[in-house]
Short mmCIF file of C-alpha atoms and ligand atoms in Angstrom, two decimals:
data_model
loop_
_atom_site.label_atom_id
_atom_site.label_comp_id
_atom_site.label_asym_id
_atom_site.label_seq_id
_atom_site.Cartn_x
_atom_site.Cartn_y
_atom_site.Cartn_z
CA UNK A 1 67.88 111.60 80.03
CA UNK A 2 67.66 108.53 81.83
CA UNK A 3 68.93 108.62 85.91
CA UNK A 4 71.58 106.19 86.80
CA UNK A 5 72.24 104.70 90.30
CA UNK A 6 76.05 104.06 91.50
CA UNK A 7 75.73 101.91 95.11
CA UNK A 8 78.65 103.08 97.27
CA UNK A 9 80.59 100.41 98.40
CA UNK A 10 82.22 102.08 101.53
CA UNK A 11 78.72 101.40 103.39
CA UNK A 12 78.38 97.99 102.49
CA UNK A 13 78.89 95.53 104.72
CA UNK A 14 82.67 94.68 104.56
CA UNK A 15 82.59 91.51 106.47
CA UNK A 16 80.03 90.10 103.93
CA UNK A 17 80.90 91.86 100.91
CA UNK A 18 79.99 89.18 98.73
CA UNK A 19 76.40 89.44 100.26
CA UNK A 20 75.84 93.34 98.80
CA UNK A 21 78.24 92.31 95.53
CA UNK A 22 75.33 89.67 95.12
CA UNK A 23 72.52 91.95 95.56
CA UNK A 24 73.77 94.65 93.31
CA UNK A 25 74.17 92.25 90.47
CA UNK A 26 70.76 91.23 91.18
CA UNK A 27 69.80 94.82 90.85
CA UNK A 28 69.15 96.89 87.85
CA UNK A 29 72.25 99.24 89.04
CA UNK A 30 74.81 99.63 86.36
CA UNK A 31 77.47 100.45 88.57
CA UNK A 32 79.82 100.28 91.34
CA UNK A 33 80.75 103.08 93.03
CA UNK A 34 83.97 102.17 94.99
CA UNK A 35 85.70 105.29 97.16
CA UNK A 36 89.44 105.35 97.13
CA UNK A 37 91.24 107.57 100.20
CA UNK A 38 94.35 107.70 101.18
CA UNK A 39 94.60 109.10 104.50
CA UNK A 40 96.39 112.15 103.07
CA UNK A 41 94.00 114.12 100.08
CA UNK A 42 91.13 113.36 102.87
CA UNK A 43 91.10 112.50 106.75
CA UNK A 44 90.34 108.74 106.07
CA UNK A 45 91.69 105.44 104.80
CA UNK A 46 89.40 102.71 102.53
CA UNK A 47 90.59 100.08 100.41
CA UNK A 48 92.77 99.35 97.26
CA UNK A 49 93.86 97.27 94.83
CA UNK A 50 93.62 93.92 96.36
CA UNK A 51 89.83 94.49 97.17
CA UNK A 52 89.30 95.35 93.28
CA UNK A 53 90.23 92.88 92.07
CA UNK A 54 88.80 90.25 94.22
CA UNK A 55 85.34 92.32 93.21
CA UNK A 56 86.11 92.22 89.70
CA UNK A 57 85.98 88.75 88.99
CA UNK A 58 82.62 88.18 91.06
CA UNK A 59 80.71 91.46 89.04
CA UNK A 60 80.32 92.23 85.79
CA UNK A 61 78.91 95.50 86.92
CA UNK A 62 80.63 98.69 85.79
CA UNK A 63 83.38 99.76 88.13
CA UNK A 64 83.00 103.88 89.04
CA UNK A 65 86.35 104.36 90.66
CA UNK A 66 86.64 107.80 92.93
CA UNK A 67 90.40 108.59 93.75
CA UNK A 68 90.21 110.94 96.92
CA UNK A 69 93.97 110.30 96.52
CA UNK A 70 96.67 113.10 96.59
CA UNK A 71 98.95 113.26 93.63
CA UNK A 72 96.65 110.54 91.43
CA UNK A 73 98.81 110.50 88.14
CA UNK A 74 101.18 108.21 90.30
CA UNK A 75 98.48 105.47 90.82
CA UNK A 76 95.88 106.22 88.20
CA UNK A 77 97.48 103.45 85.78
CA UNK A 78 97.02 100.68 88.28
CA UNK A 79 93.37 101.76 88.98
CA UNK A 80 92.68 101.09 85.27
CA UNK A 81 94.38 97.80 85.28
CA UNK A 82 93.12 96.31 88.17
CA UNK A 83 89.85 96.71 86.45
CA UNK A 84 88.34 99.88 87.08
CA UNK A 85 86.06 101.26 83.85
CA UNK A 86 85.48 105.01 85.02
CA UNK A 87 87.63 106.85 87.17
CA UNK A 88 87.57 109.73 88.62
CA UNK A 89 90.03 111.83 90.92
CA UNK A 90 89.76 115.50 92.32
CA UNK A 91 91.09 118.55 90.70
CA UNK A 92 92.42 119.88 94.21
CA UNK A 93 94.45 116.86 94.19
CA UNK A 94 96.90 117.21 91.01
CA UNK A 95 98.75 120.00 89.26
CA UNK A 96 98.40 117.19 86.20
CA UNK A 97 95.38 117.18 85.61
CA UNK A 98 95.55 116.88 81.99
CA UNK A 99 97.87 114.14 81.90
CA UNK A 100 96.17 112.07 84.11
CA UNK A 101 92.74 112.81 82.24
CA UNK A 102 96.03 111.37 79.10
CA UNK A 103 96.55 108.16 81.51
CA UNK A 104 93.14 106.79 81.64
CA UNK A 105 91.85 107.46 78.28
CA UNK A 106 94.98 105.62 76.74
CA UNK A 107 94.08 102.97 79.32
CA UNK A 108 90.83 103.07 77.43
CA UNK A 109 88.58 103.98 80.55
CA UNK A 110 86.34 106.68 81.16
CA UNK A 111 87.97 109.70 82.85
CA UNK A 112 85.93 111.98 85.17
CA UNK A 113 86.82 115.28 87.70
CA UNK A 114 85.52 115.46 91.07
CA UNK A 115 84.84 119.04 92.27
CA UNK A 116 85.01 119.59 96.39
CA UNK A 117 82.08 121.81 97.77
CA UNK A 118 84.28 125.13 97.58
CA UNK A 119 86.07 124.24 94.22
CA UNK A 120 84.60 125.79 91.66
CA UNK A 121 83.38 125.03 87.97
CA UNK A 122 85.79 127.97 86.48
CA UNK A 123 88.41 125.73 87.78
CA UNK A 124 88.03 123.04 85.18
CA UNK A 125 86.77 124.63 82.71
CA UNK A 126 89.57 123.59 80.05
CA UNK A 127 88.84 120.21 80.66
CA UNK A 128 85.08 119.88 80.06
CA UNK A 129 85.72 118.81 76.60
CA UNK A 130 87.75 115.73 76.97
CA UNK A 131 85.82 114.35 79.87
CA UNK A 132 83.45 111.57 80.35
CA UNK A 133 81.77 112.77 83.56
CA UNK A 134 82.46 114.97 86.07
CA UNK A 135 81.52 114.73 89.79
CA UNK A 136 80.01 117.04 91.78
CA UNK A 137 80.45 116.39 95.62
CA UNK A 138 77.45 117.39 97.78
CA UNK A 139 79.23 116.51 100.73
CA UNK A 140 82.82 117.21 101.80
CA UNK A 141 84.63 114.18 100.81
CA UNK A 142 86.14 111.46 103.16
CA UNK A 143 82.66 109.73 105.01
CA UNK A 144 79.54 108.34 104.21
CA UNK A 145 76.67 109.39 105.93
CA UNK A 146 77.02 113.08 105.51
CA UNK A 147 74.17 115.68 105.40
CA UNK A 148 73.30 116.73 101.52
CA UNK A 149 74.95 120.82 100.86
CA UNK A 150 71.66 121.99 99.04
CA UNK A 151 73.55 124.97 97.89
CA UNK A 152 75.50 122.00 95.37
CA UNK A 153 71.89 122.10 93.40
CA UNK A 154 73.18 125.35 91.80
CA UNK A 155 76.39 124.68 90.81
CA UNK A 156 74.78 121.17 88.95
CA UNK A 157 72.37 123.52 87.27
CA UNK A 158 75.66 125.81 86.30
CA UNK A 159 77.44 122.63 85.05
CA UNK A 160 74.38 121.77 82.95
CA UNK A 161 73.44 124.81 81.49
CA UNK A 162 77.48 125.02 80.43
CA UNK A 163 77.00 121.40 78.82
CA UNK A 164 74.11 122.87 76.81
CA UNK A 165 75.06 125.58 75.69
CA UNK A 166 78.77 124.12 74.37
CA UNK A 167 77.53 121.19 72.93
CA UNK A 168 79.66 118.95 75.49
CA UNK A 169 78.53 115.12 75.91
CA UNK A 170 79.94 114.63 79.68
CA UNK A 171 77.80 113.07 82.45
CA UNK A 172 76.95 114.74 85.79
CA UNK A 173 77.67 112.63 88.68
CA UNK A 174 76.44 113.22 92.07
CA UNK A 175 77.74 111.86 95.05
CA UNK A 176 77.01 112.80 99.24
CA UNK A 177 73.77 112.33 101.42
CA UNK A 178 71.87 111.39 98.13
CA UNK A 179 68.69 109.72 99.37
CA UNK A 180 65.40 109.53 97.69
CA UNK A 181 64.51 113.26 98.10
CA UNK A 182 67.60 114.70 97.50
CA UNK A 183 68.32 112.54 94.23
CA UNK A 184 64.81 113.98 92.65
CA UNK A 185 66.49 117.27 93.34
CA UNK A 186 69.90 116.83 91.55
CA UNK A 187 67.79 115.37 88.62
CA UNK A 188 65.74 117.95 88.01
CA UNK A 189 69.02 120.22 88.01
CA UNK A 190 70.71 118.35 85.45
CA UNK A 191 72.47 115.32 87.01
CA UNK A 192 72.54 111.64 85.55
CA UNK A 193 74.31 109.30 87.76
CA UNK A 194 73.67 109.50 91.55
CA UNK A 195 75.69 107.89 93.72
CA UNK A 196 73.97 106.53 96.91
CA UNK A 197 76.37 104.95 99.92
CA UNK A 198 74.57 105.02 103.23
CA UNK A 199 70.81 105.74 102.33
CA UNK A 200 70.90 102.15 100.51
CA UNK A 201 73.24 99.97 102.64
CA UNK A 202 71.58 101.23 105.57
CA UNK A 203 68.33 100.46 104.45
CA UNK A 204 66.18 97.16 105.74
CA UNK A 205 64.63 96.31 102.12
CA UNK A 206 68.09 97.60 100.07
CA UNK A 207 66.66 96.36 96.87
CA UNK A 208 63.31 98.25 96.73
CA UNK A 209 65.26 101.39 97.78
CA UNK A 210 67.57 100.92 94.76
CA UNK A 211 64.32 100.47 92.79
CA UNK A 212 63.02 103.62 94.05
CA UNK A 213 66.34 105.73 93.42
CA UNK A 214 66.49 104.23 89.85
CA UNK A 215 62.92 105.18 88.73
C1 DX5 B 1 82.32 110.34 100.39
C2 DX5 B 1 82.25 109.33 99.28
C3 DX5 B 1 80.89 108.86 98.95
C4 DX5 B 1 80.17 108.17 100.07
C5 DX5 B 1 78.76 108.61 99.94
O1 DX5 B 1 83.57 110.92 100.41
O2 DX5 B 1 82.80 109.89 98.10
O3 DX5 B 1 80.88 108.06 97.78
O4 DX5 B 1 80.22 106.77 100.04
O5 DX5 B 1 78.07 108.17 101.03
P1 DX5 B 1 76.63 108.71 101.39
O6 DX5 B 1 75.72 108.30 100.28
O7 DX5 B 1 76.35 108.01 102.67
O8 DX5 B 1 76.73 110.19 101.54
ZN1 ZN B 2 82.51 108.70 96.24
#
């Protein structure tokens, strides 16, 4: 299966965010990854709505929202409507899960579950069916620029082998300290969309790194 890149923009440069918009949709990335925190479900704050939106009508990129937002079935709604096309938000962070999963499929977006480094696959294991993708993090979420947890490789194998051997269509995302190394290893577990924040941004020649990642 083909390996998809999503650029993270929480390492972009924020004061020139046009600049990276521009050089994504220059790229042959499909997506945007954009991280959503809320100071409470993780120890950090990002952006919302307003920066969305102002992306969305520069890009006609695909927009890979991650909700690292406590209680998500209160906000999930205005994610999809501010133009978001994929979102995801973390099973640790709901008792709704479900319903949510209800809120952005009638929304008509793609609905994925993020899974923290201790949260195991058991824990979703009803839901595999009606999602679109699920995220494994490889870090603990809340930063860019985090080391890789290689003991994540197994639980992407796990998650694959399960999607084989039930027939299920979701997509494995990956997202912490992916860099070109550590993205050849999630792919040969299993995994189909990487998401890469710091590794790119930080990177002098950002385009021929997102070349590299997406080969
Ligand atoms: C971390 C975020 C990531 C972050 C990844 O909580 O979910 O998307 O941007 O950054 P890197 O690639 O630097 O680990
Ligand atoms: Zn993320």
């Amino acid at each position: 299966m083909e390996t998809l890149v999503s650029p993270s923009l929480l390492s972009a440069d924020f004061l020139h965010l046009y600049k990276d918009i521009e050089m994504i949709n220059n790229s042959e990335a499909d997506y945007i990854h954009m991280d959503i925190m809320d100071g409470v479900f993780v120890p950090n704050i990002s952006f919302g709505f307003p920066i969305i939106e102002a992306i969305r009508s520069k890009t006609d990129k695909i927009f890979d929202c991650h909700l690292m937002i406590a209680r998500p079935e209160e906000y999930v709604e205005r994610f999809c409507n501010v133009g978001c096309d994929m979102v995801s938000f973390h099973i640790e962070a709901t008792n709704h899960a479900d319903r949510v999963i209800q809120i952005i499929k009638n929304s008509g977006k793609k609905a994925g579950i993020v899974l923290n480094p201790q949260t195991s696959i058991e824990s979703v294991k009803y839901l595999l069916p009606k999602l679109d993708y699920v995220l494994i993090m490889t870090v603990n979420p809340g930063f860019g620029g985090q080391k890789f947890i290689p003991e994540m490789l197994e639980k992407i194998e796990e998650l694959a082998k399960i999607r084989e051997e039930k027939g299920y269509s979701f997509l494995i995302q990956v997202d912490g300290g992916v860099n070109v190394e550590t993205s050849k290893l999630c792919r040969d577990k299993g995994a189909d969309l990487l998401v890469c924040g710091s590794f790119l941004f930080g990177a002098e020649d950002k385009e021929k790194i997102l070349g590299e990642l997406l080969r």
